[in-house]
Tab-separated table of C-alpha atoms in Angstrom:
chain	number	residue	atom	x	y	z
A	1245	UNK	CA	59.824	15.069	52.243
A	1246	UNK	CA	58.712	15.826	48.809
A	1247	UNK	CA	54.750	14.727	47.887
A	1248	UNK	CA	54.336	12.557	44.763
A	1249	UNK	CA	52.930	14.470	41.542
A	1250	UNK	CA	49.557	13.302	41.233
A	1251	UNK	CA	48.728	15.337	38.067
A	1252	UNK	CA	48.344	12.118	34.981
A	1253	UNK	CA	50.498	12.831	31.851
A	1254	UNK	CA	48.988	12.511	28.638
A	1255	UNK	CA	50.104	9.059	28.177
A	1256	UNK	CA	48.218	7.811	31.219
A	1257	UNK	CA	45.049	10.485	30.217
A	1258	UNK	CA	44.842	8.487	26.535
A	1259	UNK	CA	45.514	5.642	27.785
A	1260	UNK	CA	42.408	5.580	29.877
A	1261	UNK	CA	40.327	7.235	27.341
A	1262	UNK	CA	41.001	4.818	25.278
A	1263	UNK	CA	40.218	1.695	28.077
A	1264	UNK	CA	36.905	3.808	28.290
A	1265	UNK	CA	35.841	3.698	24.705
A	1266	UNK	CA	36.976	0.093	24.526
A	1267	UNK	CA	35.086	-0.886	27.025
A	1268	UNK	CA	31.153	-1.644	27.760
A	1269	UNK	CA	28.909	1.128	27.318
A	1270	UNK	CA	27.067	-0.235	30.828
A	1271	UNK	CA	27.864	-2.281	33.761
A	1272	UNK	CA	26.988	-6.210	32.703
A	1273	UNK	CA	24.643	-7.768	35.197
A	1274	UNK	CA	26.309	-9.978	37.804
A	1275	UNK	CA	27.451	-13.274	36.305
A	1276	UNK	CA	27.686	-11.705	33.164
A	1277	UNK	CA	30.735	-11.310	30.952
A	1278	UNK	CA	30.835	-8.773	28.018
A	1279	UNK	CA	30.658	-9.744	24.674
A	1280	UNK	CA	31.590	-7.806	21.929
A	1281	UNK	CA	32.288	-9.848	18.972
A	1282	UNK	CA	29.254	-11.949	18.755
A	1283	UNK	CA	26.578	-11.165	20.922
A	1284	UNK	CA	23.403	-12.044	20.781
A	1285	UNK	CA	21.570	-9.037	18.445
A	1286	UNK	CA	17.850	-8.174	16.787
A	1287	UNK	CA	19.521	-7.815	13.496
A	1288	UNK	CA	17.884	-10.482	11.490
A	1289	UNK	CA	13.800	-9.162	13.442
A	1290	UNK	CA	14.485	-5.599	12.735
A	1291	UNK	CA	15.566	-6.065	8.901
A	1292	UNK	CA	12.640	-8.673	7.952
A	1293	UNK	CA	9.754	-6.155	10.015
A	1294	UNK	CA	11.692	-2.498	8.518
A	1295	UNK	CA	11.627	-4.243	4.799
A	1296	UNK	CA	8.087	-5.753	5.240
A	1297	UNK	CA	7.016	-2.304	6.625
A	1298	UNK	CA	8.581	-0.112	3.820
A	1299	UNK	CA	7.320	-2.810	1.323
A	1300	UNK	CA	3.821	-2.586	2.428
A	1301	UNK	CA	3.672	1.113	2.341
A	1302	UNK	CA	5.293	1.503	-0.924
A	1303	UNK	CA	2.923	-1.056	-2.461
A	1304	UNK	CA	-0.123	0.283	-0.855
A	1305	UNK	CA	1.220	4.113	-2.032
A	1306	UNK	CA	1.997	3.390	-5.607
A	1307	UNK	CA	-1.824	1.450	-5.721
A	1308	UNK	CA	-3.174	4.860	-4.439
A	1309	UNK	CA	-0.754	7.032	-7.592
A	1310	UNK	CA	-2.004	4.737	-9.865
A	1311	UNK	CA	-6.012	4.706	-9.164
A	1312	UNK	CA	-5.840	8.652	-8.526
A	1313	UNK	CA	-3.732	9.315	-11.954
A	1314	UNK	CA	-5.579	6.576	-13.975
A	1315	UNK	CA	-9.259	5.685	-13.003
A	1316	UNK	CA	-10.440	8.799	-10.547
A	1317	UNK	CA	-7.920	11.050	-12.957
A	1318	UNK	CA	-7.775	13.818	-10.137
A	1319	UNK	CA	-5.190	14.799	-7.646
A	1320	UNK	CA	-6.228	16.285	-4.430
A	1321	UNK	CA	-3.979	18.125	-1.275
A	1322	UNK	CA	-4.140	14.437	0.980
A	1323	UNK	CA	-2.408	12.915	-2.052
A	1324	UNK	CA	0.832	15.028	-1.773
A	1325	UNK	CA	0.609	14.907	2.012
A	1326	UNK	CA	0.500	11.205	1.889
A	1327	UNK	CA	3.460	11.169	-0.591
A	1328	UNK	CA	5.787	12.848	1.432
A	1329	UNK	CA	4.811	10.938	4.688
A	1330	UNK	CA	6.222	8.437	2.573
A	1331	UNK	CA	9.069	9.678	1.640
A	1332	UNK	CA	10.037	10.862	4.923
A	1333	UNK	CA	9.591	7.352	5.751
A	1334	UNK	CA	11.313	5.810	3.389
A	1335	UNK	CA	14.064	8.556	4.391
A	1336	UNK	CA	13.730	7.501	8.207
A	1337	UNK	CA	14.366	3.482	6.990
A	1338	UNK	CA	18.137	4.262	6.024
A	1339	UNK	CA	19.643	5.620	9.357
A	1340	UNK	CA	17.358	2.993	11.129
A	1341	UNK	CA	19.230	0.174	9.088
A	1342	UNK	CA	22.402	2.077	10.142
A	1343	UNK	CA	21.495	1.883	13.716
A	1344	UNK	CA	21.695	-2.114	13.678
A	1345	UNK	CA	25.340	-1.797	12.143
A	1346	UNK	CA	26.449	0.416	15.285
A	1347	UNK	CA	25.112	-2.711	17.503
A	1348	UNK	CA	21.463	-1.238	17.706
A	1349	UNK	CA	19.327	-4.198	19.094
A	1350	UNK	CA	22.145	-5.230	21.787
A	1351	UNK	CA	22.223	-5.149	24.996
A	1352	UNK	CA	23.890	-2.334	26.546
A	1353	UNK	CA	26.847	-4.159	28.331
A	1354	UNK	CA	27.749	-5.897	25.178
A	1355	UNK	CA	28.097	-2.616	23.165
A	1356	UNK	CA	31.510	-0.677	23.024
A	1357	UNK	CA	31.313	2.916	24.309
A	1358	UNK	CA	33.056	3.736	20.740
A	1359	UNK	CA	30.124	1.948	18.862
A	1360	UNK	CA	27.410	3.566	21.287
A	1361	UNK	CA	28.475	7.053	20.335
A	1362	UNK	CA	28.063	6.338	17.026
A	1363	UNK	CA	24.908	4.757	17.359
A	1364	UNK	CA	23.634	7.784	19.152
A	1365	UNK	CA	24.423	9.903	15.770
A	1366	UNK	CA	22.104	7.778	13.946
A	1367	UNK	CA	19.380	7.990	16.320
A	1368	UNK	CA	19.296	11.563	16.840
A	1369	UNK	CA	18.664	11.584	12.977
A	1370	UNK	CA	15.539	8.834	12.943
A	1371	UNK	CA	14.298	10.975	15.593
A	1372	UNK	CA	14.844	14.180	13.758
A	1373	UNK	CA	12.680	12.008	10.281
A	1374	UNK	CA	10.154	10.596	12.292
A	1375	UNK	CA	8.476	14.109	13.154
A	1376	UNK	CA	7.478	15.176	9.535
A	1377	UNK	CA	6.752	11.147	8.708
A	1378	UNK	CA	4.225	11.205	11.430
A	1379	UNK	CA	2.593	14.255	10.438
A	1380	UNK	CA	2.246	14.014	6.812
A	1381	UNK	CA	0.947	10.920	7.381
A	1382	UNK	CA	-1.846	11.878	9.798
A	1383	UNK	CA	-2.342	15.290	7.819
A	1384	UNK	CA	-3.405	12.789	4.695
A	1385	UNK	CA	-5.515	10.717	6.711
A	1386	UNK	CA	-7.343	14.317	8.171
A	1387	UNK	CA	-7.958	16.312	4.828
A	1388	UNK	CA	-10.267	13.257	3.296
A	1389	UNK	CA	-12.150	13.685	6.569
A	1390	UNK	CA	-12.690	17.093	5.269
A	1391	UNK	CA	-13.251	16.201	1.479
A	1392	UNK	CA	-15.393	13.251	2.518
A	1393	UNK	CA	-17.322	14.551	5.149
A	1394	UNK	CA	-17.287	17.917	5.306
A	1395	UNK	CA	-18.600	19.375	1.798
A	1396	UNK	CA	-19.067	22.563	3.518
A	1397	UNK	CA	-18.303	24.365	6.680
A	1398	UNK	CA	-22.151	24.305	7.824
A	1399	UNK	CA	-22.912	20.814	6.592
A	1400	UNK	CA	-20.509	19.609	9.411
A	1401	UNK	CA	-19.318	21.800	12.295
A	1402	UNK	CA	-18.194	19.211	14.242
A	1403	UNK	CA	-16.344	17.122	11.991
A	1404	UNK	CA	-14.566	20.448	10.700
A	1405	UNK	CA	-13.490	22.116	13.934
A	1406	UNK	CA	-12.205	18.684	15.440
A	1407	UNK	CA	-10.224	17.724	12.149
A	1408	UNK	CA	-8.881	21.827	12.443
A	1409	UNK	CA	-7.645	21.169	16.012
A	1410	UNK	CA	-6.013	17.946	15.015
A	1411	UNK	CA	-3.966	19.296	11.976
A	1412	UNK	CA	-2.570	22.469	14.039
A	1413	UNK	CA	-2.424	20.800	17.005
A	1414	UNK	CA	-0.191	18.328	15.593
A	1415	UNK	CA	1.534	20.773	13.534
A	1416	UNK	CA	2.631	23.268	16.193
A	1417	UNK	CA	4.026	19.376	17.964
A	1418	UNK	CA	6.026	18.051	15.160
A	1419	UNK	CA	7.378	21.313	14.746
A	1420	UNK	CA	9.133	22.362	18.281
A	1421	UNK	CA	9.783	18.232	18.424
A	1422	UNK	CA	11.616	18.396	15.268
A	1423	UNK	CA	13.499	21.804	16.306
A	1424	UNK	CA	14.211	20.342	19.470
A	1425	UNK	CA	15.906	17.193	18.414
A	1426	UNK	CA	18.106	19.837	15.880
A	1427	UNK	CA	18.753	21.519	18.744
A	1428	UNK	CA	19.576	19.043	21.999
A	1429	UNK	CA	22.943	19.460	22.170
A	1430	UNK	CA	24.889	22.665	21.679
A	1431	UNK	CA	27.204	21.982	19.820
A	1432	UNK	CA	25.819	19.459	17.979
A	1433	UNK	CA	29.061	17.075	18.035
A	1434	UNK	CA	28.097	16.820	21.813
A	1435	UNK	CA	25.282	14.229	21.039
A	1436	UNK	CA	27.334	11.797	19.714
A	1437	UNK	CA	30.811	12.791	21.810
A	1438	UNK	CA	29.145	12.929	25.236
A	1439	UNK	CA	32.793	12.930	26.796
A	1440	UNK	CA	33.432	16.588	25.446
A	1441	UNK	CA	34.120	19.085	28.874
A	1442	UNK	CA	32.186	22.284	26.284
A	1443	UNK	CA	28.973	22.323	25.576
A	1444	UNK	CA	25.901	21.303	27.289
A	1445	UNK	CA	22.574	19.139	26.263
A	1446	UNK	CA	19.204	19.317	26.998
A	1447	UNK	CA	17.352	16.311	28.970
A	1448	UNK	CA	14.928	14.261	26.201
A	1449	UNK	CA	13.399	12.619	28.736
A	1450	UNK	CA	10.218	14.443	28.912
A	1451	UNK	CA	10.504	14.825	24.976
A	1452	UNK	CA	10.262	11.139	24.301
A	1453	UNK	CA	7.527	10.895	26.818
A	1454	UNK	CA	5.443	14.172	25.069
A	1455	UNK	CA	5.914	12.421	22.044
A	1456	UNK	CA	4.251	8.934	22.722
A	1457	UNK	CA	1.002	11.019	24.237
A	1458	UNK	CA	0.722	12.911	21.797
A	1459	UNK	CA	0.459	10.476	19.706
A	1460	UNK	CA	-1.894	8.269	21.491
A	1461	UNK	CA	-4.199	10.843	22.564
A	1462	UNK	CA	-4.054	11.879	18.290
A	1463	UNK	CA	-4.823	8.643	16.992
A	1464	UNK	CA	-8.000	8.034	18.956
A	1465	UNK	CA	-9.061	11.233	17.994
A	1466	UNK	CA	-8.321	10.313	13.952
A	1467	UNK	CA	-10.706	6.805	14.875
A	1468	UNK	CA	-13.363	8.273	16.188
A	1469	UNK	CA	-13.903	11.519	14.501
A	1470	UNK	CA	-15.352	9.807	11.195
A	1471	UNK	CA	-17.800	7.622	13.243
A	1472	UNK	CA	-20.699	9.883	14.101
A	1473	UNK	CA	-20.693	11.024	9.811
A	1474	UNK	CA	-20.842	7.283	8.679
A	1475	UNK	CA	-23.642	6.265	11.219
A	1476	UNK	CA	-25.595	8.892	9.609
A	1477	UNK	CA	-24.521	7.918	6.096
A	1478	UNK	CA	-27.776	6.766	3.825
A	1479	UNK	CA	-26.663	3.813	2.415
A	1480	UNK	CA	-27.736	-0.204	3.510
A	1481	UNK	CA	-26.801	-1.211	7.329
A	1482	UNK	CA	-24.539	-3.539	5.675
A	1483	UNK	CA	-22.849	-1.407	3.492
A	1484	UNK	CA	-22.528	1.063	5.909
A	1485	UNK	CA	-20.970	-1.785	8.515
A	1486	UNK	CA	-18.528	-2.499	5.523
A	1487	UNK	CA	-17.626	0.964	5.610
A	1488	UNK	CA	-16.769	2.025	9.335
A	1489	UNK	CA	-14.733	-0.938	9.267
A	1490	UNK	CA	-12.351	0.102	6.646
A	1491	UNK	CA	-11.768	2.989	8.487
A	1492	UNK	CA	-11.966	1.520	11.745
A	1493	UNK	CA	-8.339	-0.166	10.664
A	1494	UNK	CA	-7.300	3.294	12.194
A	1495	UNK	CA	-7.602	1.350	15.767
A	1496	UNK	CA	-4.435	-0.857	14.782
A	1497	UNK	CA	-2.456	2.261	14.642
A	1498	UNK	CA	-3.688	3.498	18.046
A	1499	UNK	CA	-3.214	-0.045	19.565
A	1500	UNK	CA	0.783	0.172	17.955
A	1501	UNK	CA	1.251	4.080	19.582
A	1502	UNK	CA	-0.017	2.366	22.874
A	1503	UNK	CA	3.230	-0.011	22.422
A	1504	UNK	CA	5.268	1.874	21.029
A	1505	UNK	CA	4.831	4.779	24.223
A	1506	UNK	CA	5.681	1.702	26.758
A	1507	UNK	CA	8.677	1.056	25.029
A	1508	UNK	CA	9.629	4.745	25.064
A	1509	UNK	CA	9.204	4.865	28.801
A	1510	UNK	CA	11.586	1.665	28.515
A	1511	UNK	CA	14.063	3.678	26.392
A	1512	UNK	CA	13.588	6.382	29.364
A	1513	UNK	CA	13.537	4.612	32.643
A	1514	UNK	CA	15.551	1.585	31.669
A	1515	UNK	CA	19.697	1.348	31.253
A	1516	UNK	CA	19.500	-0.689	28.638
A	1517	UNK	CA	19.343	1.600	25.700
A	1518	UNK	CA	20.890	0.274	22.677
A	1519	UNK	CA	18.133	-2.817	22.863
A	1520	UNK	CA	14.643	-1.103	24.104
A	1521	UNK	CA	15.522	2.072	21.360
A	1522	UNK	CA	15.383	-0.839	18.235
A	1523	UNK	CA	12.235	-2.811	20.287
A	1524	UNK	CA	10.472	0.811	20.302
A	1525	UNK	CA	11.803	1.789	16.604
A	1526	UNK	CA	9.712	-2.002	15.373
A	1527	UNK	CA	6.416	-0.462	16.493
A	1528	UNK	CA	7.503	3.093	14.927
A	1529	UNK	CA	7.773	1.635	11.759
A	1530	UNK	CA	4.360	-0.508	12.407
A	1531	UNK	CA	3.141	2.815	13.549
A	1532	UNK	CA	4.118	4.484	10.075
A	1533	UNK	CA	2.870	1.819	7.956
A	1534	UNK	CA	-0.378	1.174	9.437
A	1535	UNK	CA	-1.331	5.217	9.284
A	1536	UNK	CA	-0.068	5.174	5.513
A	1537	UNK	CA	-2.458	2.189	4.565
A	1538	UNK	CA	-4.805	3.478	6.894
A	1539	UNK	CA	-4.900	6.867	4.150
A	1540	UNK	CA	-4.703	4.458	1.386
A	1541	UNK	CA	-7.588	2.524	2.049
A	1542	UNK	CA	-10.394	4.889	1.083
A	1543	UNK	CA	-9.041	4.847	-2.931
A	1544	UNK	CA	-8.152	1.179	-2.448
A	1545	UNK	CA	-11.493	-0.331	-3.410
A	1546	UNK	CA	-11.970	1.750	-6.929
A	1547	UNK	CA	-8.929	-0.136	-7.739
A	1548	UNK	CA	-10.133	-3.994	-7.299
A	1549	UNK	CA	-12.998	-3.432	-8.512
A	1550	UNK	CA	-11.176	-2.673	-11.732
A	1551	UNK	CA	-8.635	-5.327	-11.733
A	1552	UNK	CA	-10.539	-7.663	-9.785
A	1553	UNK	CA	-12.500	-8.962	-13.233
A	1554	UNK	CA	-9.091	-9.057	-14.705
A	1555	UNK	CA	-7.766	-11.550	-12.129
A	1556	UNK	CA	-11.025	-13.073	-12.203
A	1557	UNK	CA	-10.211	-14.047	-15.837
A	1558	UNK	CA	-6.912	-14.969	-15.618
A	1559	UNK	CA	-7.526	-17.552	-12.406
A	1560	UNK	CA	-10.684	-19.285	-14.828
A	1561	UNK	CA	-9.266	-19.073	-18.386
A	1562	UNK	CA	-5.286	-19.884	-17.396
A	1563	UNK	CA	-3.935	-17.924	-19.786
A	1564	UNK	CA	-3.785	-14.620	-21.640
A	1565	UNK	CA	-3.824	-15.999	-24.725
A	1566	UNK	CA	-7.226	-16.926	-24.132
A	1567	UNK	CA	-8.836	-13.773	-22.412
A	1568	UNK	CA	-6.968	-11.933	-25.502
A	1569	UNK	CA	-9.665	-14.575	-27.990
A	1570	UNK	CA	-12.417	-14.050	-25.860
A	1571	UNK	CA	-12.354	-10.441	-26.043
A	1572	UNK	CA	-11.948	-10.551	-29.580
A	1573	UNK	CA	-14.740	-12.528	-29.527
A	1574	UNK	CA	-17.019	-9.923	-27.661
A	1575	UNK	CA	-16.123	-7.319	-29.884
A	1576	UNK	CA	-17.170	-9.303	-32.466
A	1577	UNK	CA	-20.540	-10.034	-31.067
A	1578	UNK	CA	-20.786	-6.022	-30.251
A	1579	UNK	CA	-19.955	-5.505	-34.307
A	1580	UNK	CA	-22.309	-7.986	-35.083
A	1581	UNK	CA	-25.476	-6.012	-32.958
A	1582	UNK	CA	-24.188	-2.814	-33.964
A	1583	UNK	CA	-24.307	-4.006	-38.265
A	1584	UNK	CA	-27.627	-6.009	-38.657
A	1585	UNK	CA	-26.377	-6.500	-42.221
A	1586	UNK	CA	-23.330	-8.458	-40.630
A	1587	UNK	CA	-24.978	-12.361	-40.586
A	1588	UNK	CA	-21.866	-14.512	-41.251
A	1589	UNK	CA	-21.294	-16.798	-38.341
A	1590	UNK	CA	-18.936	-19.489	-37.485
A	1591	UNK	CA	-20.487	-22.679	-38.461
A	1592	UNK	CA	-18.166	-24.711	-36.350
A	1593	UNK	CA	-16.258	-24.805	-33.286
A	1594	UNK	CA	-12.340	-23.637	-32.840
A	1595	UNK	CA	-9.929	-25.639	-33.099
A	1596	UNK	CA	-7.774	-25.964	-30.185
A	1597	UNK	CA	-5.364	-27.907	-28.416
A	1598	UNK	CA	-7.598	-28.942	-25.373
A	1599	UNK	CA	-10.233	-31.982	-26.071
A	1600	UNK	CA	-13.955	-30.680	-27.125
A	1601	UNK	CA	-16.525	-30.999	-24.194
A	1602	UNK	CA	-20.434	-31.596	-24.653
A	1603	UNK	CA	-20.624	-28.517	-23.959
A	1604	UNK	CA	-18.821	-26.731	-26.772
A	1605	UNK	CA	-21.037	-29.630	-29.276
A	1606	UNK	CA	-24.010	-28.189	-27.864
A	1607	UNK	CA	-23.806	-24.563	-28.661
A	1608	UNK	CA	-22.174	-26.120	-31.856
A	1609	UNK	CA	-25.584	-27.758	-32.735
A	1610	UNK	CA	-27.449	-24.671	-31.495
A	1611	UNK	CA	-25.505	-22.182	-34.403
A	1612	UNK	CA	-25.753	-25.161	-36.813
A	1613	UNK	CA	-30.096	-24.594	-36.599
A	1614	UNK	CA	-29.348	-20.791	-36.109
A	1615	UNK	CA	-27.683	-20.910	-39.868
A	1616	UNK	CA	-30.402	-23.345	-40.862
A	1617	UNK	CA	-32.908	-20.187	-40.423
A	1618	UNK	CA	-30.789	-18.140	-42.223
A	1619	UNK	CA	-30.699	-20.380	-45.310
A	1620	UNK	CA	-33.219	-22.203	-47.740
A	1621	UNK	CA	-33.451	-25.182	-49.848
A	1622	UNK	CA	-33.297	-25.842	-53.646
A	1623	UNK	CA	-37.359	-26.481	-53.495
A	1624	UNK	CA	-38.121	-22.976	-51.322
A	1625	UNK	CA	-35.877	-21.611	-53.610
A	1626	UNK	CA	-37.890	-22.293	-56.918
A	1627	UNK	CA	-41.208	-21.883	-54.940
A	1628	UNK	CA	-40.175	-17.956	-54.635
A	1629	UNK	CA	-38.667	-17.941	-57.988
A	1630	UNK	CA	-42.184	-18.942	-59.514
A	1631	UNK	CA	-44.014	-17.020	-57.133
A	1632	UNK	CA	-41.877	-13.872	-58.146
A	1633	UNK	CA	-42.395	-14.652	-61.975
A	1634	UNK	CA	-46.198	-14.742	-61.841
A	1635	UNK	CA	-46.059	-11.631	-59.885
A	1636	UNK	CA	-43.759	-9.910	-63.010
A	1637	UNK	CA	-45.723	-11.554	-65.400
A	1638	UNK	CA	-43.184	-13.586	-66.479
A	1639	UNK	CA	-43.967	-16.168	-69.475
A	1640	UNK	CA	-43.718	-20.103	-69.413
A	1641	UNK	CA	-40.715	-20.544	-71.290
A	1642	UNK	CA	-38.991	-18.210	-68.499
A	1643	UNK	CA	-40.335	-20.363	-66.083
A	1644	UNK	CA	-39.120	-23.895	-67.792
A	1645	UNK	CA	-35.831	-21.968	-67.865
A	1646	UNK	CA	-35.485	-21.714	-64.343
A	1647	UNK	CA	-36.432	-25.968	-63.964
A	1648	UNK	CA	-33.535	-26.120	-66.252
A	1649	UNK	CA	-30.931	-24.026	-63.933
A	1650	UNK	CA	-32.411	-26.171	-60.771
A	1651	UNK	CA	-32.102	-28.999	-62.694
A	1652	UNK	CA	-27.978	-28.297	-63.844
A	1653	UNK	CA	-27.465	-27.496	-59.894
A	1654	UNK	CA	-28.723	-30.954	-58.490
A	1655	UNK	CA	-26.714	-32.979	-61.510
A	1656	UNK	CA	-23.991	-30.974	-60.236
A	1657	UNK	CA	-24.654	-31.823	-56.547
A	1658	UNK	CA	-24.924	-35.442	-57.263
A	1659	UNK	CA	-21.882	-35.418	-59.425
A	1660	UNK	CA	-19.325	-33.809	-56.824
């Protein structure tokens, strides 16, 4: 008796590869029948929080460009740290979006082994961005400690050596995290092809974990390193209240690393990886956003106190076309101090479109007795005139000649 041939053809090998990569990327729980045409997805939360993020930290970034390049006029190392934080974020934001087109923010058993391969792709390369994002960022955030608070080496010891530990501490992190996630997967196809027999991949478990203690542990150390300078700071308690809290906005970003290393131990421990990965990436980018405003913040106020009168103006007045007049205005007044010989005045209000109030009658009647200083009457007039003649010895028949001009003038007057 012959035994059957138990050895699958290639037909029946394809066939079942391809029943594998059709099918769910993990076993539904009991009761539960895949869906993979419209399930139920995180698409519409992780596009509103990723734009609101990126839009927050652009418009807090380009406020910062624009105050350092316009009103301080001077550049320093944090500023070009800060920028490319951003743009790694900014970077990081277009494979995230990609990650919700390969069905990131579903569950697991809804998800087509097919579409979770290609979803892994995408976020080996957010993982790969978020390194240098993270430490840019931070790196901003720690050289204005050391431009703020520590002038000089001596001035500060213990602000300088912590901040020193901090930025090569988290250097020397970023780094072998960033080579790491290059490297996870020899060759690198594997990451994203997890059926190939070649190869071999390192386990990320304890990477992901590193990663969200690290940055915990680093963000406490960012909020409390500045305290012990600003308590000493000799300025009013109030002020110096003011103060601590703008940088004490540094606590959001350690409560968001708290969150964000759960939901990495979720991402870890759990099966469902295609939803906990986009619940973890949320706080990432809240993470990001809230260190780049967090470096912002310190240039922030330079700039509304300079357009803060501006808005001022255009909230009371309406309109430019009136803060335009009542600048003109000013500078006229300023002209008017700067050339005593300059006297003419307005003798009447401007005429405009809105009705006059008391008020604008009353400053009218106040510049109608400020020009009635400036001028004299017909009889003052030919008081000085004959004053001035007997003083030049002028003769009588000069003096009847000037009673004849006044004399022409009032016929004149009545006449008109």
């Amino acid at each position: 008796m012959t035994t059957p041939n138990t050895t699958p053809t290639p037909e029946q090998l394809q066939s079942e590869l391809q029943a594998i990569l059709n099918g769910p990327a993990a076993t539904p729980p009991a009761g539960v029948t895949p869906n993979f045409h419209d399930p139920p997805n995180l698409n519409v939360v992780i596009t509103l929080i990723l734009t609101l993020c990126v839009s927050f930290a652009t418009l807090a970034v380009l406020l910062r460009m624009y105050t350092k390049q316009f009103l301080i006029r001077a550049w320093a190392y944090e500023d070009y740290a800060l920028i490319l934080g951003w743009v790694f974020q900014l970077a990081e934001s277009i494979p995230s979006g990609l990650i919700t087109r390969q069905d990131g923010g579903v569950h697991m058993w809804n998800v087509q082994m097919k579409t979770f391969f290609a979803m892994q792709y995408w976020v080996n390369i957010v993982g790969i961005l978020y390194g240098p994002a993270m430490f840019f960022t931070k790196l901003s955030i720690l050289l204005q400690y050391l431009r703020i608070f520590v002038p000089n080496r001596k001035s500060n010891m213990f602000m300088f050596v912590g901040v020193q530990v901090c930025i090569w501490s988290l250097f020397l992190f970023y780094l072998v995290d960033t080579a790491f996630l290059i490297k996870i997967c020899t060759p690198r196809r594997k990451i994203w092809n997890p059926l190939m027999t070649t190869g071999h991949c390192f386990n990320e478990t304890a990477l992901y974990l590193a990663q969200g203690v690290i940055n915990v542990i680093s963000d406490f150390m960012i909020f409390f390193l500045p305290m012990p300078s600003l308590w000493k700071l000799q300025m009013p308690r109030k002020r110096k209240i003011l103060t601590m809290t703008v940088f004490a906005t540094g606590f959001l970003a350690c409560i968001t690393s708290i969150i964000r290393t759960y939901y990495t131990w979720k991402v870890v421990k759990s099966s469902d990886f295609s939803y906990n990965i986009i619940v973890m990436g949320i706080w990432t980018y809240a993470e990001l956003t809230i260190g780049i405003i967090v470096s912002c913040l310190p240039v922030l106020p330079r700039f509304f106190n300079h357009i803060g009168p501006k808005i001022y103006e255009i909230l009371v007045f309406g309109s430019w076309s009136k803060i335009l007049l009542r600048h003109r205005l000013r500078s006229t007044d300023n002209s008017d101090e700067t050339n005593p010989t300059s006297r003419i005045r307005q003798p009447f209000p401007e005429r405009s479109g809105e009705a006059s109030t008391p008020e604008t009658w009353k400053n009218y009647r106040h510049s109608k007795s400020e020009l009635r200083a400036e001028y004299i009457t017909l009889d003052e007039y030919e008081t000085q005139q004959s004053k001035s003649a007997a003083m030049n010895g002028l003769t009588p028949p000069l003096i009847d000649d000037l009673t004849t001009k006044r004399e022409d003038l009032e016929y004149r007057n009545e006449n008109v």
